[in-house]
Amino acid sequence: MLVSLLAACDQGAQQQESQPESQPEQQKVEQSTKVAGVTLVETVKAQPGKTVIPYEKYVLDNGLTLILHKDNSDPLVHVDVTYHVGSGREELGKSGFAHFFEHMMFQGSENVADEQHFKLVTEAGGTMNGTTNTDRTNYFQTVPANQLEKMLWLEADRMGFLVDAVTQEKFEVQRETVKNERGQRVDNRPYGRLSERVSEALYPAGHPYSWPVIGYMEDLNRVNVNDLKAFFLRWYGPNNATITIGGDFDVNNTLKLVTKYFGSIPKGPEVSMPEKTAVTLDSDRYISMEDNVHLPLLYMSFPTVSVRHADEAPLDLLSTILGGGKTSLLYKNLVKNQIAVQAAVTHPCAELACTFNMYALPHPASGKSLADIEKIIRDTLKEFEKRGVEDDDLLKAKAQMESAFVFGLQSVSGKVSQLAANQTFTGNPNYIEEDIARYANVTKEDVLRVYKQYIQGKHAVIMSVVPNGKPEMIAAKNNFNAPERKLAEASQTSEDELQLRKAKDDFDRSKIPVAGANKPVDVPQMWQDELANGIKILGAQSIETPTTSVLLKVSAGHYYETPEKAGLSSILSSMLNESTKQRSAEEMTKELEKLGSYVNISSHDHYLTINVNALTKNFDATMVLVKEKLLQPAFEQSDFDRVRNIAIQGVKNSKKNAGYLASTAYRQLLHADNIGALPGGGTEASLANLTLQDVKSFYEKHFKPSGGQLIVVSDLGQGAVKKGISMLSDWQGKGPKLALELPQPKSETGVIYLVHKDNSAQSAIRIGKRSLTRDITGEFYKSYLMNFPLGGAFNSRINLNLREDKGYTYGARSYFSGDRLSGSYTASAEVRADATDKSIVEFINEIKNYAEKGITAEELAFMRNAINQKDALKYETPGAKLGFLAQILEYDLTPAFVKQRADIVDSITAEEINALAKKHLKLEEMIMVVVGNSKVLKPQLEALGYKVINYEI
């Protein structure tokens, strides 16, 4: 639970870096292709025994790089456009521009109307997004194969024809959206400003990594729309971009389409690699911050190298030895003995710099201060100096590296992303083999050398984050203040200063390309079986990567608990990840890491689930360890005490998160006084009630194979897979059937339940009611279709209103959710605190208008196209196939349900949808939950005419 709160602490962990071009075993080609204006540079083919992504690389006359990866395994294509520009190319005082353009690029261009990009991609049955980091911005879509030309038209229009469509009005709306994003992801999130503060202290003033990727809001407030346009004209030319296309397409036709839509876009200014300035510190810099958190945190950051530097790989390995999970030294010295609830080491890298980061959150019961934690961390470094590097350290790192690369190739999007990043930062799409080699070649001496060079005796930024009003908890007195941002008076760009570039075409760009017929999508071929102990098996073969994925579902979830012991299943799942009768948790983790295998055990409402991902060559060995985990848990008292205490601290910490508070209150109000009202992870009180004997008894009673469901996707055939699974046949027993009813609650409807959260930059809103239980082809599914244009897509009524029109939120939606016992209808968002009452009004208006006036003909057509063209994306990866097969097994379906759903989408009428809306969107039956500063919000909400009830979690 704490991990999610700290996941954003290290920015740029996946960023790459530019290095001299290196192209092993590639066929260099100099001649031009038959398509005018585009030159074939090289062809790389698959090589037996090597991890290679086949591709062809081209360059257009305007400098645009094109990479094509053909993969006919599924009738879809993935299109990625990566621009070599991130926050690291921004100027002092003009931060956040690169991220801002991630938003603006979806707001329409000269030939694409406002919000039309989202509409066209969604209607095509596709998915899309954009991301920004310090060094690059990318935009990507995955769509059915017949939609490729439309995607190229969309991407070309925003590359070559965006500037004239960037209006002051769009600028203002998206500036509000960015502020909402910052509020949700940074300001309103525990520890959210940690990375920003550390970067300000670590890098010298003016260094492009000294400001956050999202930027400072005062910078966006002081610039005008022409400043944004000038930034676009400087960096978003075709010569600073790479288009990578993967999937099912015709190469020659694609070359013609890319040349048609992109070839006439004029080249932008020349782009050179920014200077890399080594970052050094002349002393330890102690800084601190008070935050709305439950637990204090100590964070140490050492400057190191830059990505793909020769020392990056050994530094990564060093970070794993010191703080990479249960086999690490920090885990042993801080977490295992309950001094800290969490401790880790990371080494994120970016184009200009990397940092070696160590952090820990002390356990309140340990009595240790942040100063104590710092000393233990420094003592751990001394311990490493004596311990050195062991053989298993290298074996684990190399196995994990191999499996990470292979698992990354399971989807077309994964392969395209790898090609695009490698081309952008190295000039060589085929860098994957070199990446593997540089980790495989790390020696013990390399790890010790980089430790001495970058960590031992070196200075760091040491950050203390302490609860509000507790400044005395910091590790040491602050001795460093980041230089004040001295910004020159804003010099805004005039329209005359813009150096516009216009493409000249011999075709009409305003015409949207018409897609051909959808290619048929084959439902995965399945096989069924059952073990003698009652575990039902459903499997499918996927030969694209040498991997095997297993999902085992056991009827031992949250619903099998009693309210006073809520959290039992969750604690059991954690205990199954601890010691066995044969091995300690550390030894088990080490064995799995040496295989490059991943085992995740987690608890849900109905089931306790075991997810296994392994390289097929290590599948049998992995299943031996999985069997040991499941059937021979040691249930050590020390493991239980630590797991339970960490869970309690996680609940306390989560209460600082507005989204957690809203969801928890909402769940309580939707259910009567039973287990359904309580969070799956338990409450502070219920977790404190648990004993080790409770866990043992729950395991012995409920963790039984009979009735279990096992779904498997592998490149192996049924016989070979069955061999690996059959070792679970020794597991015997049958648990009790679930005897649980979830009656309707007595919560007051038509009112607002207000949960207080101090200093809340945003308010979390939930509006909804108990509703249908889940079905596959019945009223629940039809209601999902009904809600799609209201709140089920990006360009739904609710999201366009609250996000795009009003700028109140980063995102708003509505949805039906449910299982076999209960269901609900929910509208939700996190909104600007000062727009809480206005957001409630807009939510209510949208739901009311849709219920009263119904769906439009355009929305009905949009919904049909969007839903029925999604099939190509449903079965692509092993993970997607697992989810699809799991649904079939749980609801006892045949593959024919896919056609039944398609027929429903085609035949459902506006009258049916409108009747469902009137039936299920009755506002008088709904409750509203708002989390925020109650002192400010209560009078505002009462002014809307609602009864407001103060509610405590």
mmCIF file with all atom_site columns, N, CA and C in Angstrom, residues 33 109 322 370 383 524 607 700 864 871 874:
data_model
loop_
_atom_site.group_PDB
_atom_site.id
_atom_site.type_symbol
_atom_site.label_atom_id
_atom_site.label_alt_id
_atom_site.label_comp_id
_atom_site.label_asym_id
_atom_site.label_entity_id
_atom_site.label_seq_id
_atom_site.pdbx_PDB_ins_code
_atom_site.Cartn_x
_atom_site.Cartn_y
_atom_site.Cartn_z
_atom_site.occupancy
_atom_site.B_iso_or_equiv
_atom_site.pdbx_formal_charge
_atom_site.auth_seq_id
_atom_site.auth_comp_id
_atom_site.auth_asym_id
_atom_site.auth_atom_id
_atom_site.pdbx_PDB_model_num
ATOM 1  N N  . THR A 1 33  ? 14.462  3.531   -51.905 1.00 0.00 ? 33  THR A N  1
ATOM 2  C CA . THR A 1 33  ? 13.360  2.626   -52.187 1.00 0.00 ? 33  THR A CA 1
ATOM 3  C C  . THR A 1 33  ? 12.627  3.116   -53.425 1.00 0.00 ? 33  THR A C  1
ATOM 4  N N  . SER A 1 109 ? -6.222  20.130  -34.633 1.00 0.00 ? 109 SER A N  1
ATOM 5  C CA . SER A 1 109 ? -5.268  20.823  -35.493 1.00 0.00 ? 109 SER A CA 1
ATOM 6  C C  . SER A 1 109 ? -6.048  21.423  -36.652 1.00 0.00 ? 109 SER A C  1
ATOM 7  N N  . LEU A 1 322 ? 21.769  -3.513  -2.570  1.00 0.00 ? 322 LEU A N  1
ATOM 8  C CA . LEU A 1 322 ? 21.534  -2.699  -1.380  1.00 0.00 ? 322 LEU A CA 1
ATOM 9  C C  . LEU A 1 322 ? 20.057  -2.590  -1.019  1.00 0.00 ? 322 LEU A C  1
ATOM 10 N N  . LEU A 1 370 ? 14.382  9.673   12.128  1.00 0.00 ? 370 LEU A N  1
ATOM 11 C CA . LEU A 1 370 ? 14.990  9.750   10.794  1.00 0.00 ? 370 LEU A CA 1
ATOM 12 C C  . LEU A 1 370 ? 16.513  9.795   10.900  1.00 0.00 ? 370 LEU A C  1
ATOM 13 N N  . GLU A 1 383 ? 28.579  -2.163  5.636   1.00 0.00 ? 383 GLU A N  1
ATOM 14 C CA . GLU A 1 383 ? 28.415  -3.614  5.603   1.00 0.00 ? 383 GLU A CA 1
ATOM 15 C C  . GLU A 1 383 ? 28.668  -4.156  4.197   1.00 0.00 ? 383 GLU A C  1
ATOM 16 N N  . PRO A 1 524 ? -9.176  -16.725 -29.331 1.00 0.00 ? 524 PRO A N  1
ATOM 17 C CA . PRO A 1 524 ? -8.104  -17.696 -29.074 1.00 0.00 ? 524 PRO A CA 1
ATOM 18 C C  . PRO A 1 524 ? -8.624  -19.130 -29.011 1.00 0.00 ? 524 PRO A C  1
ATOM 19 N N  . TYR A 1 607 ? -11.874 -13.996 -4.583  1.00 0.00 ? 607 TYR A N  1
ATOM 20 C CA . TYR A 1 607 ? -10.758 -14.925 -4.744  1.00 0.00 ? 607 TYR A CA 1
ATOM 21 C C  . TYR A 1 607 ? -9.466  -14.412 -4.133  1.00 0.00 ? 607 TYR A C  1
ATOM 22 N N  . GLU A 1 700 ? -6.389  -23.088 6.523   1.00 0.00 ? 700 GLU A N  1
ATOM 23 C CA . GLU A 1 700 ? -6.785  -24.497 6.604   1.00 0.00 ? 700 GLU A CA 1
ATOM 24 C C  . GLU A 1 700 ? -8.240  -24.713 6.189   1.00 0.00 ? 700 GLU A C  1
ATOM 25 N N  . ARG A 1 864 ? -21.509 2.056   -31.072 1.00 0.00 ? 864 ARG A N  1
ATOM 26 C CA . ARG A 1 864 ? -21.458 0.799   -31.820 1.00 0.00 ? 864 ARG A CA 1
ATOM 27 C C  . ARG A 1 864 ? -20.098 0.593   -32.464 1.00 0.00 ? 864 ARG A C  1
ATOM 28 N N  . ASP A 1 871 ? -12.292 -5.644  -30.708 1.00 0.00 ? 871 ASP A N  1
ATOM 29 C CA . ASP A 1 871 ? -11.930 -7.050  -30.557 1.00 0.00 ? 871 ASP A CA 1
ATOM 30 C C  . ASP A 1 871 ? -10.465 -7.329  -30.845 1.00 0.00 ? 871 ASP A C  1
ATOM 31 N N  . LYS A 1 874 ? -8.374  -7.229  -27.767 1.00 0.00 ? 874 LYS A N  1
ATOM 32 C CA . LYS A 1 874 ? -8.769  -7.994  -26.579 1.00 0.00 ? 874 LYS A CA 1
ATOM 33 C C  . LYS A 1 874 ? -7.896  -9.207  -26.305 1.00 0.00 ? 874 LYS A C  1
#
